[in-house]
Amino acid sequence: MDPEIEISLLGQMSVSVAGTQAVLPSSKKARALLAFLVATGRPHRRERLCELFWDAPDDPKASLRWALSKLRNALKIANNDHIVADRERVFFDPRGVNVDIQNIRSKLQSGHEQLPVSVLEAMVRQLDDGFLAGLDNAGDDAFDAWLVAERTDADTTRDDLLMRLFAHPNTPPLAVRKWHRLLRSIDPISAEKFGLSDLDACPVAARKCSSDPDGQMILRRSSPPCSAADRLAYSRSNALKNQEIGFCNVTAGTKIAHASLGSGPPILKAANWLTHLEFDWASPIWGQCFADLACDRRFVRYDERGCGLSDWQVADISFDAFVEDLEIVANHLGLERFPLLGISQGCAVSIEYAARHPERVSGLILISGYAAGWRIAATPEEEAPREAVLTLTRHGWGTENPAYRHIFSSTFMPDASAEGLEWFDEF
């Protein structure tokens, strides 16, 4: 069955519905919102989308509702609504939709047969137009960083295609020279390493050397067009794209969001207060640790109720409720036996889970936990300033004045670096 909707994210964004060009909203932000939902392929909180594309004085919630309404009208076919939204999240349903860059990558990854030269050349022409041309500065700095990362990925895909064309046995000799010049201009260092520096000296050997022993094309840009900040954004983007996010239901239909990244034996991290399955990757405090854990294991995390991508408006936030979150996630993902990582509040939850299900837990890794809360043994001198911080937090949380949050952050992590405190305050 042919797709009902064709979406092009390469060059100027365009949408075709049932063979007819769709009229997208004139708003640059609305078009960027659609592109972001389509390209990321995962649910996003309404609050996060408001932050990405609209400034506070502009009534972000109303602007988001307007944009979603216009996009629904542009993409709607019969009763099929591809913009799925509830009161907390927005998601793009990809069924019956063909997206150009996703289609290209799918063909390259299939690996069943060598694609014809004409098909590879057509893909290169598509990628020549760049990713989402004209949508720069449609959102905040985080959107721009995401856009840089996506464009870098698109460039890498184009490089892969060029190498395939160069190595293809059916590429005409004149075309071989063209692809050879392009490859050398992109990465002269790799060209030297893989025998591409002198085509006349050994053209056949050069083309044979252009892939690794597994048949995967090897081409890395020696001068990536990214600053250190852009490279960090690229790394975060890869983690976000590669992790698999899902949802499961606990008591009274409360949705708990979980994420998995990497392959191998599972390790499960119990949730703790103030986490976010997406924003955690940007953390200078625990982001690198999480990335390391996913190197040789399937690293599983989840946001407890009231945090991150899980439901916020819940009635029960008791200790037993937090243990239930962990139980449901482990059962939902079919984790039979695994080490359990607990950090801060997650330590107590991990210990309780292990006591209830000793056959499921192969080991406990507990970091910065506590045997008893601070009220148990606090002196009057310790209790007074802590109560004062609680009062400030209760009245100042969520206000425009960052002083309250900064006091809280400093109390929560007194030994953190300036960078860590600044990130945690914003988080």
XYZ file of C-alpha atoms in Angstrom:
427
model
C 0.000 0.000 0.000
C 1.360 3.401 -0.984
C 1.827 5.851 1.905
C -0.980 8.361 2.408
C 1.439 11.114 3.359
C 4.889 11.966 1.965
C 7.052 14.233 4.132
C 10.320 15.729 2.950
C 12.728 16.892 5.648
C 15.522 17.420 3.130
C 15.743 20.891 1.656
C 12.682 23.037 2.282
C 10.207 20.998 4.329
C 7.177 19.863 2.316
C 4.201 17.561 2.839
C 2.113 15.744 0.241
C -1.274 14.311 1.309
C -2.851 11.712 -0.998
C -0.751 13.030 -3.888
C -1.633 16.687 -3.319
C 0.776 19.262 -1.902
C -0.415 20.202 1.594
C -0.602 23.833 2.633
C 1.443 24.049 5.841
C 1.021 26.919 8.299
C 2.978 30.024 7.354
C 4.372 30.103 10.897
C 8.012 29.019 10.892
C 7.620 27.723 14.449
C 4.631 25.537 13.542
C 6.550 23.967 10.640
C 9.575 23.434 12.892
C 7.293 21.801 15.471
C 6.016 19.325 12.869
C 9.544 18.563 11.659
C 10.721 17.985 15.251
C 7.840 15.600 16.027
C 8.338 13.657 12.777
C 12.138 13.403 13.021
C 12.342 12.459 16.712
C 9.542 9.879 16.521
C 8.745 9.916 20.213
C 6.235 11.581 22.575
C 7.094 15.019 23.965
C 5.621 16.863 26.909
C 3.579 19.912 26.064
C 5.676 21.965 28.500
C 8.870 20.950 26.702
C 7.493 21.880 23.272
C 6.412 25.259 24.633
C 9.939 25.879 25.928
C 11.511 24.851 22.609
C 9.456 27.080 20.339
C 7.723 29.890 22.238
C 8.820 32.525 24.728
C 6.864 32.934 27.939
C 5.329 36.377 27.148
C 3.687 34.945 24.002
C 1.331 32.565 25.861
C 3.190 29.387 24.821
C 0.312 27.020 25.629
C -2.107 28.881 23.379
C 0.525 29.070 20.629
C 1.099 25.308 20.847
C -2.653 24.595 20.655
C -2.962 26.864 17.602
C 0.007 25.194 15.860
C -1.296 21.670 16.538
C -4.741 22.607 15.227
C -3.301 24.013 11.978
C -1.021 20.981 11.507
C -3.896 18.557 12.094
C -5.934 20.262 9.377
C -3.013 20.117 6.950
C -2.282 16.408 7.502
C -5.728 14.946 8.110
C -6.995 12.190 5.821
C -10.543 10.935 6.485
C -10.554 10.055 10.184
C -6.826 9.406 10.475
C -5.265 11.978 12.798
C -1.459 11.790 12.741
C -1.028 14.450 15.445
C -1.841 12.577 18.651
C -2.060 14.694 21.799
C -3.424 14.311 25.286
C -3.310 16.823 28.116
C 0.356 16.051 28.830
C 2.058 14.760 25.659
C 2.178 15.215 21.890
C 3.165 12.454 19.455
C 3.346 12.047 15.676
C 1.820 8.767 14.463
C 4.025 7.574 11.547
C 1.653 4.909 10.204
C 0.941 5.502 6.538
C 3.662 8.155 6.352
C 6.819 8.120 4.241
C 9.671 10.424 5.348
C 12.472 10.946 2.829
C 15.543 10.818 5.076
C 14.127 7.932 7.117
C 13.422 6.056 3.900
C 17.030 6.593 2.739
C 18.461 5.301 6.003
C 16.126 2.315 5.996
C 17.344 1.290 2.544
C 20.983 1.702 3.540
C 20.535 -0.391 6.677
C 18.614 -3.234 5.045
C 21.845 -4.758 3.657
C 20.029 -7.485 1.712
C 21.256 -6.463 -1.732
C 23.480 -3.897 -3.362
C 21.445 -0.875 -4.382
C 21.647 0.209 -8.043
C 23.884 3.150 -8.913
C 20.879 5.205 -10.062
C 19.181 4.778 -6.675
C 22.313 5.788 -4.771
C 22.787 8.854 -6.983
C 19.159 9.907 -6.422
C 19.689 9.657 -2.654
C 22.813 11.840 -2.870
C 20.846 14.494 -4.777
C 18.203 14.492 -2.055
C 20.812 14.912 0.671
C 22.580 17.680 -1.268
C 19.719 19.989 -0.264
C 20.552 19.660 3.437
C 18.320 18.917 6.414
C 15.418 21.319 7.113
C 16.762 24.261 5.156
C 15.307 27.564 6.298
C 14.289 26.490 9.803
C 17.298 27.941 11.624
C 16.361 30.007 14.690
C 12.803 28.658 14.681
C 13.198 27.688 18.337
C 15.464 28.175 21.321
C 19.125 27.173 21.691
C 18.174 23.553 22.411
C 16.281 23.329 19.104
C 19.241 24.846 17.238
C 21.576 22.293 18.870
C 19.235 19.491 17.824
C 19.183 20.885 14.276
C 23.008 20.952 14.154
C 23.138 17.328 15.305
C 20.576 16.204 12.725
C 22.414 17.999 9.928
C 25.662 16.333 10.977
C 23.914 12.956 10.819
C 22.553 13.798 7.355
C 26.090 14.711 6.212
C 27.351 11.371 7.520
C 24.629 9.539 5.592
C 25.650 11.415 2.426
C 29.296 10.456 3.004
C 28.245 6.812 3.276
C 26.423 7.073 -0.046
C 29.449 8.642 -1.754
C 31.655 5.805 -0.566
C 29.139 3.232 -1.810
C 29.038 4.913 -5.208
C 32.835 5.005 -5.413
C 33.093 1.307 -4.543
C 30.124 0.140 -6.642
C 31.234 -2.227 -9.441
C 28.713 -0.666 -11.865
C 29.794 2.944 -11.389
C 31.092 4.314 -14.728
C 34.810 5.272 -14.766
C 34.156 9.025 -15.115
C 31.709 8.916 -12.202
C 34.290 7.030 -10.111
C 36.622 10.009 -10.518
C 33.870 12.431 -9.486
C 33.069 10.503 -6.294
C 36.795 10.116 -5.643
C 37.322 13.902 -5.717
C 34.387 14.447 -3.373
C 35.612 11.826 -0.918
C 39.115 13.332 -0.831
C 37.706 16.815 -0.231
C 35.595 15.573 2.681
C 38.293 13.564 4.450
C 41.825 13.634 3.049
C 43.219 11.761 6.065
C 40.925 8.752 5.624
C 41.482 8.944 1.862
C 45.206 8.419 2.492
C 44.574 5.601 4.964
C 42.240 3.626 2.696
C 44.182 4.081 -0.528
C 42.003 6.793 -2.025
C 44.715 9.424 -2.333
C 45.999 8.366 -5.757
C 43.314 6.871 -7.956
C 45.557 6.629 -11.038
C 48.194 4.641 -9.165
C 45.852 1.850 -8.132
C 42.186 2.478 -8.992
C 40.978 -1.099 -8.469
C 42.806 -1.548 -5.143
C 41.518 1.821 -3.968
C 37.943 0.795 -4.596
C 38.451 -2.549 -2.873
C 39.992 -0.864 0.148
C 37.095 1.506 0.544
C 35.162 -0.699 2.930
C 36.027 -2.444 6.166
C 36.172 -6.277 6.537
C 32.449 -6.340 7.424
C 31.499 -4.430 4.306
C 30.653 -1.234 6.147
C 31.772 1.967 4.515
C 34.393 3.859 6.505
C 34.517 7.603 6.080
C 34.906 10.083 8.883
C 35.196 13.798 8.366
C 38.609 14.909 9.558
C 37.274 18.387 10.295
C 33.742 18.116 11.698
C 31.844 21.386 11.237
C 31.038 21.613 14.940
C 32.258 23.495 17.973
C 32.813 21.667 21.280
C 29.264 22.627 22.289
C 27.899 21.290 18.991
C 29.781 18.007 19.407
C 28.275 17.652 22.888
C 24.846 18.356 21.402
C 25.522 15.713 18.745
C 26.422 13.172 21.426
C 23.267 13.966 23.388
C 21.176 13.746 20.254
C 22.545 10.274 19.477
C 21.686 9.060 22.984
C 18.190 10.522 22.666
C 17.639 8.953 19.260
C 19.054 5.548 20.153
C 17.297 5.033 23.459
C 13.906 3.337 23.236
C 11.196 5.114 25.254
C 7.961 3.385 26.228
C 5.164 3.654 28.764
C 3.429 1.272 31.141
C 0.483 1.719 33.483
C 0.480 1.411 37.259
C -2.273 2.107 39.795
C -5.330 4.015 38.500
C -3.922 4.253 34.979
C -0.898 6.344 35.934
C 1.644 6.212 33.094
C 5.282 5.510 33.906
C 7.869 6.309 31.213
C 10.852 3.981 30.786
C 13.878 4.008 28.467
C 16.452 1.427 27.337
C 19.802 2.061 25.676
C 22.556 -0.327 24.640
C 22.665 -4.118 24.366
C 23.835 -6.950 26.558
C 22.859 -8.094 30.065
C 20.377 -5.640 31.615
C 21.101 -3.246 34.457
C 18.139 -1.385 35.920
C 18.390 2.004 37.607
C 15.719 2.678 40.205
C 14.162 6.098 39.813
C 14.921 8.888 42.246
C 13.409 12.302 42.702
C 13.903 14.804 39.873
C 14.839 12.788 36.795
C 13.992 13.161 33.111
C 14.676 10.409 30.568
C 15.679 12.980 27.937
C 17.303 15.823 29.886
C 19.423 13.466 32.021
C 21.788 12.929 29.084
C 22.836 16.589 29.255
C 23.822 16.326 32.910
C 27.457 17.058 33.808
C 26.728 15.207 37.064
C 25.514 11.786 35.887
C 25.277 11.957 32.073
C 28.723 10.435 31.435
C 28.110 7.697 34.004
C 24.895 6.702 32.226
C 26.654 6.643 28.850
C 29.380 4.360 30.266
C 26.807 1.958 31.711
C 25.182 1.618 28.275
C 28.465 0.674 26.577
C 28.283 -3.065 27.259
C 24.881 -3.519 28.873
C 21.241 -2.777 28.248
C 20.824 0.217 30.552
C 17.216 0.658 31.708
C 15.886 3.767 33.468
C 12.465 5.156 34.232
C 10.934 8.343 35.597
C 8.993 7.771 38.798
C 5.460 9.153 39.050
C 5.541 12.933 39.338
C 8.800 13.303 37.371
C 10.062 13.633 33.810
C 7.980 11.963 31.103
C 5.807 10.055 33.600
C 2.470 11.441 34.753
C 2.804 14.421 37.081
C -0.714 14.794 38.493
C -0.933 11.711 40.719
C -2.572 11.182 44.080
C -0.177 8.675 45.641
C 3.508 9.533 46.016
C 4.206 7.258 48.967
C 7.233 5.027 49.395
C 5.195 1.949 48.448
C 4.073 3.742 45.286
C 7.704 4.285 44.263
C 8.459 0.597 44.843
C 5.407 -0.263 42.737
C 6.803 1.859 39.888
C 9.986 -0.215 39.940
C 8.059 -3.511 40.093
C 5.810 -2.624 37.168
C 8.699 -1.481 34.945
C 10.755 -4.639 35.626
C 7.735 -6.863 34.910
C 6.654 -4.883 31.845
C 10.109 -5.204 30.258
C 10.423 -8.888 31.180
C 13.632 -8.427 33.200
C 14.239 -11.734 34.957
C 17.469 -11.155 36.911
C 19.581 -8.020 36.959
C 21.790 -5.773 39.070
C 19.875 -2.845 40.503
C 21.368 0.659 40.685
C 20.005 3.011 43.334
C 21.045 6.638 43.731
C 19.887 8.882 46.606
C 16.185 8.158 47.203
C 16.517 5.219 44.796
C 18.673 3.359 47.339
C 15.801 2.774 49.748
C 13.499 1.780 46.876
C 16.127 -0.660 45.552
C 16.630 -2.262 48.974
C 12.885 -2.738 49.457
C 12.518 -4.247 45.974
C 15.423 -6.651 46.625
C 13.857 -7.694 49.932
C 10.552 -8.428 48.191
C 12.075 -10.087 45.098
C 15.486 -11.553 46.037
C 15.343 -13.995 43.109
C 15.244 -11.090 40.612
C 18.192 -9.027 41.943
C 21.724 -10.231 41.210
C 23.355 -7.327 43.047
C 22.745 -3.905 44.567
C 24.766 -0.806 43.663
C 23.864 1.916 46.159
C 25.169 5.479 45.864
C 24.523 8.353 48.297
C 21.692 6.653 50.111
C 20.742 6.971 53.750
C 19.745 4.692 56.597
C 17.502 7.345 58.169
C 16.230 10.740 57.027
C 17.876 13.912 58.302
C 15.086 14.685 60.781
C 15.883 11.589 62.820
C 19.241 12.726 64.191
C 19.312 16.449 63.342
C 20.347 18.874 66.062
C 18.333 22.103 66.509
C 21.204 23.969 64.810
C 20.933 21.701 61.736
C 17.159 21.580 61.674
C 16.532 25.350 61.571
C 18.332 26.124 58.262
C 16.888 23.012 56.611
C 13.365 24.042 57.557
C 14.110 27.516 56.203
C 15.147 26.053 52.837
C 11.955 23.991 52.751
C 9.900 27.122 53.336
C 11.758 29.065 50.630
C 11.328 26.183 48.192
C 7.626 25.843 48.941
C 6.977 29.508 48.195
C 9.557 30.178 45.497
C 9.522 27.054 43.310
C 8.481 27.822 39.751
C 8.781 31.599 40.071
C 10.858 33.780 37.763
C 13.333 34.556 40.557
C 16.060 31.845 40.422
C 17.339 32.627 43.935
C 15.062 30.062 45.573
C 16.142 27.263 43.283
C 19.801 28.218 43.634
C 19.577 28.009 47.422
C 17.938 24.604 47.086
C 20.554 23.367 44.601
C 23.404 24.511 46.854
C 21.833 22.719 49.818
C 21.161 19.576 47.807
C 24.712 19.375 46.413
C 27.037 21.529 48.565
C 30.208 20.076 47.005
C 29.135 20.333 43.354
C 31.147 22.308 40.807
C 29.895 25.643 39.505
C 28.968 23.935 36.227
C 27.072 21.206 38.061
C 25.172 23.692 40.219
C 24.240 25.839 37.216
C 22.941 22.836 35.286
C 21.032 21.417 38.273
C 19.479 24.806 39.009
C 18.210 25.039 35.427
C 17.162 21.366 35.428
